[in-house]
Coordinates of C-alpha atoms in Angstrom, one line a residue:
M1186 CA 0.7 -51.5 42.6
E1187 CA 1.7 -51.6 47.1
E1188 CA -0.7 -52.1 48.3
I1189 CA -1.3 -55.4 46.5
V1190 CA 2.8 -56.5 47.7
S1191 CA 1.6 -55.1 51.1
N1192 CA -1.6 -57.5 50.9
I1193 CA 0.9 -60.6 49.5
I1194 CA 2.8 -60.1 52.1
E1195 CA 0.5 -60.1 55.3
W1196 CA -1.5 -62.9 53.3
I1197 CA 2.4 -65.1 53.3
R1198 CA 3.3 -64.2 57.4
I1199 CA -0.3 -65.1 58.5
N1200 CA -0.3 -69.2 55.8
P1201 CA 3.3 -69.9 56.4
H1202 CA 3.2 -73.3 54.8
W1203 CA 2.2 -71.6 51.4
A1204 CA 5.4 -69.4 51.7
G1205 CA 7.4 -72.5 49.1
A1206 CA 5.0 -71.8 46.4
V1207 CA 4.4 -68.6 46.7
V1208 CA 8.5 -67.8 46.5
L1209 CA 8.7 -70.4 43.6
A1210 CA 5.5 -68.8 41.9
I1211 CA 7.5 -65.2 41.7
A1212 CA 10.9 -65.6 41.5
F1213 CA 9.4 -68.4 38.4
L1214 CA 7.1 -65.3 37.0
E1215 CA 9.5 -62.9 37.6
S1216 CA 12.9 -64.4 35.7
L1217 CA 9.8 -65.4 33.5
A1218 CA 10.3 -64.1 29.2
I1219 CA 9.4 -60.9 29.5
I1220 CA 7.0 -60.9 32.1
G1221 CA 8.9 -60.4 34.8
L1222 CA 9.4 -57.3 33.5
V1223 CA 6.0 -56.1 35.1
M1224 CA 6.2 -58.4 37.9
P1225 CA 7.6 -56.9 41.3
G1226 CA 9.1 -59.3 42.1
W1227 CA 11.5 -57.9 44.3
L1228 CA 9.5 -56.7 46.6
L1229 CA 7.9 -59.9 47.0
L1230 CA 11.0 -60.8 47.6
V1231 CA 12.4 -58.6 49.7
G1232 CA 9.1 -58.6 51.7
V1233 CA 9.6 -62.4 52.0
G1234 CA 12.8 -61.6 53.6
G1235 CA 12.1 -59.7 56.0
L1236 CA 9.3 -62.9 56.9
I1237 CA 12.6 -64.3 57.7
G1238 CA 14.8 -61.7 58.9
A1239 CA 11.5 -61.0 61.3
G1240 CA 11.4 -65.2 62.7
T1241 CA 8.0 -66.0 60.5
L1242 CA 9.9 -68.4 58.0
N1243 CA 12.6 -70.4 57.3
F1244 CA 15.9 -68.9 55.3
W1245 CA 16.5 -72.4 53.4
P1246 CA 13.3 -73.9 52.6
I1247 CA 12.5 -70.6 50.8
A1248 CA 16.1 -69.7 49.4
F1249 CA 15.2 -73.0 47.7
F1250 CA 12.1 -72.3 46.7
S1251 CA 12.8 -68.9 44.6
F1252 CA 16.0 -71.4 43.7
A1253 CA 13.6 -73.7 41.5
G1254 CA 10.8 -71.4 40.3
A1255 CA 13.9 -69.3 39.2
T1256 CA 15.2 -72.0 37.2
L1257 CA 12.3 -72.7 35.7
G1258 CA 11.4 -70.1 34.7
Q1259 CA 14.4 -69.3 33.3
A1260 CA 14.8 -72.3 31.4
V1261 CA 11.6 -71.7 29.8
S1262 CA 12.1 -68.4 28.7
Y1263 CA 14.9 -70.8 26.9
L1264 CA 12.7 -73.3 25.3
V1265 CA 10.4 -70.4 23.8
G1266 CA 13.7 -69.2 22.5
V1267 CA 14.4 -71.8 20.6
A1268 CA 11.3 -73.0 19.2
F1269 CA 10.3 -69.4 17.9
K1270 CA 13.5 -67.8 17.3
D1271 CA 13.2 -64.6 16.0
R1272 CA 9.6 -64.9 15.8
V1273 CA 9.5 -63.7 18.6
H1274 CA 10.3 -60.5 18.0
H1275 CA 7.2 -60.1 16.4
W1276 CA 4.4 -60.4 19.0
P1277 CA 2.5 -58.2 19.6
W1278 CA 4.3 -58.2 23.6
V1279 CA 7.0 -58.2 22.6
E1280 CA 7.2 -55.1 19.9
R1281 CA 8.0 -52.5 22.9
H1282 CA 11.3 -54.4 24.4
Q1283 CA 12.8 -54.2 20.8
T1284 CA 15.4 -52.3 22.5
L1285 CA 16.0 -53.7 25.0
L1286 CA 16.1 -57.3 23.1
H1287 CA 18.5 -55.7 21.1
R1288 CA 21.1 -54.4 24.3
S1289 CA 20.3 -58.0 25.9
E1290 CA 21.6 -59.8 22.9
T1291 CA 24.6 -58.0 22.0
F1292 CA 24.7 -58.4 25.9
F1293 CA 24.2 -62.4 25.2
K1294 CA 26.6 -62.0 22.2
K1295 CA 29.5 -60.0 23.9
H1296 CA 29.6 -62.6 27.6
G1297 CA 28.0 -65.2 26.4
F1298 CA 28.1 -68.3 29.5
A1299 CA 29.4 -65.1 32.1
G1300 CA 26.4 -63.5 30.6
I1301 CA 23.9 -65.5 32.0
L1302 CA 25.6 -65.9 34.9
V1303 CA 26.0 -61.6 35.7
G1304 CA 22.5 -60.9 33.8
Q1305 CA 20.7 -62.8 36.7
F1306 CA 21.5 -60.2 38.7
I1307 CA 20.7 -57.0 35.9
G1308 CA 16.5 -56.7 36.2
P1309 CA 15.1 -56.5 32.6
I1310 CA 17.6 -57.9 31.4
R1311 CA 17.3 -61.4 33.5
A1312 CA 13.7 -60.8 32.3
V1313 CA 15.0 -62.3 28.4
I1314 CA 18.5 -63.1 28.7
S1315 CA 16.9 -67.1 28.8
L1316 CA 15.6 -66.2 26.2
I1317 CA 18.3 -64.7 23.8
A1318 CA 20.5 -68.1 25.0
G1319 CA 17.5 -69.9 23.2
I1320 CA 17.1 -68.0 20.0
L1321 CA 20.4 -67.8 19.6
D1322 CA 20.8 -71.8 20.4
M1323 CA 23.2 -71.6 23.4
P1324 CA 24.0 -75.4 23.4
A1325 CA 21.1 -76.9 26.5
K1326 CA 23.6 -78.3 28.8
K1327 CA 25.6 -74.8 28.7
F1328 CA 23.0 -72.8 29.5
L1329 CA 21.6 -75.0 31.5
L1330 CA 24.4 -75.1 33.9
A1331 CA 25.3 -71.6 33.7
V1332 CA 21.2 -71.2 35.0
V1333 CA 21.9 -73.0 37.6
I1334 CA 24.5 -70.8 39.2
A1335 CA 23.7 -67.7 38.9
T1336 CA 20.2 -69.2 40.5
L1337 CA 22.0 -70.5 43.2
I1338 CA 23.5 -67.1 43.6
W1339 CA 21.1 -65.3 43.0
A1340 CA 18.3 -67.1 45.8
P1341 CA 20.1 -66.3 48.8
V1342 CA 21.5 -63.2 47.8
Y1343 CA 18.3 -61.5 46.3
L1344 CA 17.0 -62.0 49.7
M1345 CA 19.8 -61.0 52.1
P1346 CA 18.0 -56.8 52.0
G1347 CA 14.6 -58.3 53.0
V1348 CA 16.4 -60.9 56.4
V1349 CA 18.4 -57.0 57.3
L1350 CA 15.8 -55.2 57.4
G1351 CA 13.4 -58.1 59.2
A1352 CA 16.5 -58.9 62.1
A1353 CA 16.6 -55.2 62.1
L1354 CA 13.3 -54.1 63.5
T1355 CA 13.6 -54.5 67.2
F1356 CA 16.2 -51.1 66.3
E1357 CA 15.2 -48.0 67.3
K1358 CA 14.0 -46.7 62.6
Q1359 CA 17.5 -44.6 63.1
Q1360 CA 19.5 -47.0 64.2
V1361 CA 18.0 -49.3 61.3
I1362 CA 19.1 -46.5 59.0
I1363 CA 22.2 -46.1 60.1
L1364 CA 23.1 -49.3 60.2
V1365 CA 21.5 -50.2 56.5
S1366 CA 23.4 -47.3 55.3
C1367 CA 27.0 -48.9 57.3
I1368 CA 26.4 -52.2 55.0
V1369 CA 25.7 -50.1 51.8
I1370 CA 28.2 -48.3 52.0
M1371 CA 31.0 -50.8 52.7
A1372 CA 29.1 -53.7 49.8
V1373 CA 29.1 -50.8 47.2
S1374 CA 33.8 -50.4 48.2
L1375 CA 34.0 -53.6 48.0
W1376 CA 31.4 -54.4 45.4
L1377 CA 34.1 -51.0 42.9
L1378 CA 37.2 -52.4 44.9
G1379 CA 36.8 -55.9 43.2
G1380 CA 35.9 -53.7 39.6
Y1381 CA 39.0 -51.8 39.9
L1382 CA 41.0 -55.4 41.6
K1383 CA 40.0 -56.8 37.9
Q1384 CA 41.2 -53.8 35.9
L1385 CA 44.7 -53.8 37.1
W1386 CA 45.1 -57.7 36.8
L1387 CA 44.5 -57.2 33.5
K1388 CA 46.5 -54.2 33.1
G1389 CA 50.0 -56.5 34.3
R1390 CA 48.1 -59.7 32.5
A1391 CA 48.2 -57.8 29.4
K1392 CA 51.5 -56.8 29.8
D1393 CA 52.9 -59.6 30.0
S1394 CA 52.3 -60.2 26.8
S1395 CA 52.7 -56.8 25.2
Q1396 CA 49.5 -55.2 24.9
E1397 CA 48.3 -52.2 26.1
V1398 CA 45.1 -51.8 28.4
P1399 CA 44.2 -48.7 29.6
L1400 CA 42.8 -48.2 33.5
S1401 CA 39.4 -46.4 33.0
R1402 CA 39.2 -42.9 33.2
H1403 CA 40.2 -41.2 37.1
F1404 CA 41.2 -44.5 38.4
Q1405 CA 43.9 -43.5 40.6
I1406 CA 40.8 -41.0 42.2
K1407 CA 38.0 -43.8 41.9
M1408 CA 39.9 -46.4 44.2
T1409 CA 41.4 -44.2 46.6
A1410 CA 37.8 -42.7 47.4
S1411 CA 36.0 -47.0 47.5
I1412 CA 39.4 -47.6 49.6
A1413 CA 37.8 -44.3 51.9
A1414 CA 35.0 -44.6 52.0
F1415 CA 34.9 -48.2 53.6
L1416 CA 37.6 -47.4 55.6
S1417 CA 35.6 -44.5 57.7
V1418 CA 32.7 -46.5 58.1
I1419 CA 35.3 -48.9 60.1
V1420 CA 36.4 -45.9 62.6
F1421 CA 32.7 -45.2 62.3
L1422 CA 31.6 -48.3 63.9
V1423 CA 35.1 -49.1 65.8
C1424 CA 34.3 -45.1 67.2
T1425 CA 31.0 -45.7 68.5
S1426 CA 28.1 -47.3 70.0
Y1427 CA 27.1 -48.7 66.7
G1428 CA 29.7 -51.2 66.1
A1429 CA 28.3 -53.3 69.7
L1430 CA 25.1 -52.9 67.1
M1431 CA 26.3 -54.1 64.1
I1432 CA 28.0 -57.2 65.8
K1433 CA 24.5 -57.7 67.1
L1434 CA 22.9 -57.5 63.7
S1435 CA 24.9 -59.8 62.4
E1436 CA 24.4 -62.2 65.5
K1437 CA 20.8 -61.8 64.7
I1438 CA 21.3 -62.5 60.6
I1439 CA 23.6 -66.1 61.4
G1440 CA 21.4 -67.2 63.5
V1441 CA 17.9 -66.5 61.6
I1442 CA 20.2 -68.3 58.2
G1443 CA 21.0 -70.6 60.4

């Protein structure tokens, strides 16, 4: 599979004028019900992102084709769900994924509109969430709005890891590893902090209405650890030469994105 992915990426590099069509097809198949589960789309799009970071491809046109392909794939999946309803569960090529379908159905019933938004960013769920929305008769206009918002955000975000790696190719291997590690630690720390702040907000809101919303286990320790991890990376970058390298990398990424 890795060899196939490498060959496709190399073909795109040699034939950049076909990149948009290939990316549209990749994003479409990865977002298509069930089929998306066996598609190495993230590898392909990370590879395409690398070509963007290296200056071979333009960011925004590729992001547009990624958005268009993903939106089309989700729309087709939704229409399949609308047309066939629960009969989908009895198709031979779907039966082996019943556990995922039931979990995704529970996820959708719990989150609804937000489930479409979040599901686009979760690999296995992305491949079935729109199918479930169709089966459960989510209104078409509401579904389309959710999918367009989700894929508009997903398309450029999905390309960014490859863009970062491609832009960092001129650095030494050790420098790339350390810089990418810093970016990952800061991103994860901010993501966790966002979740913890949401918990505090919900708790404060519930307090006003005389309801009790418990915080997650070891909340203070986990929140403190997240803050410490983020600040440690900042201190490391400020006190070492990697701060200047991070600025240089950021400038390259901004230049590539335009």
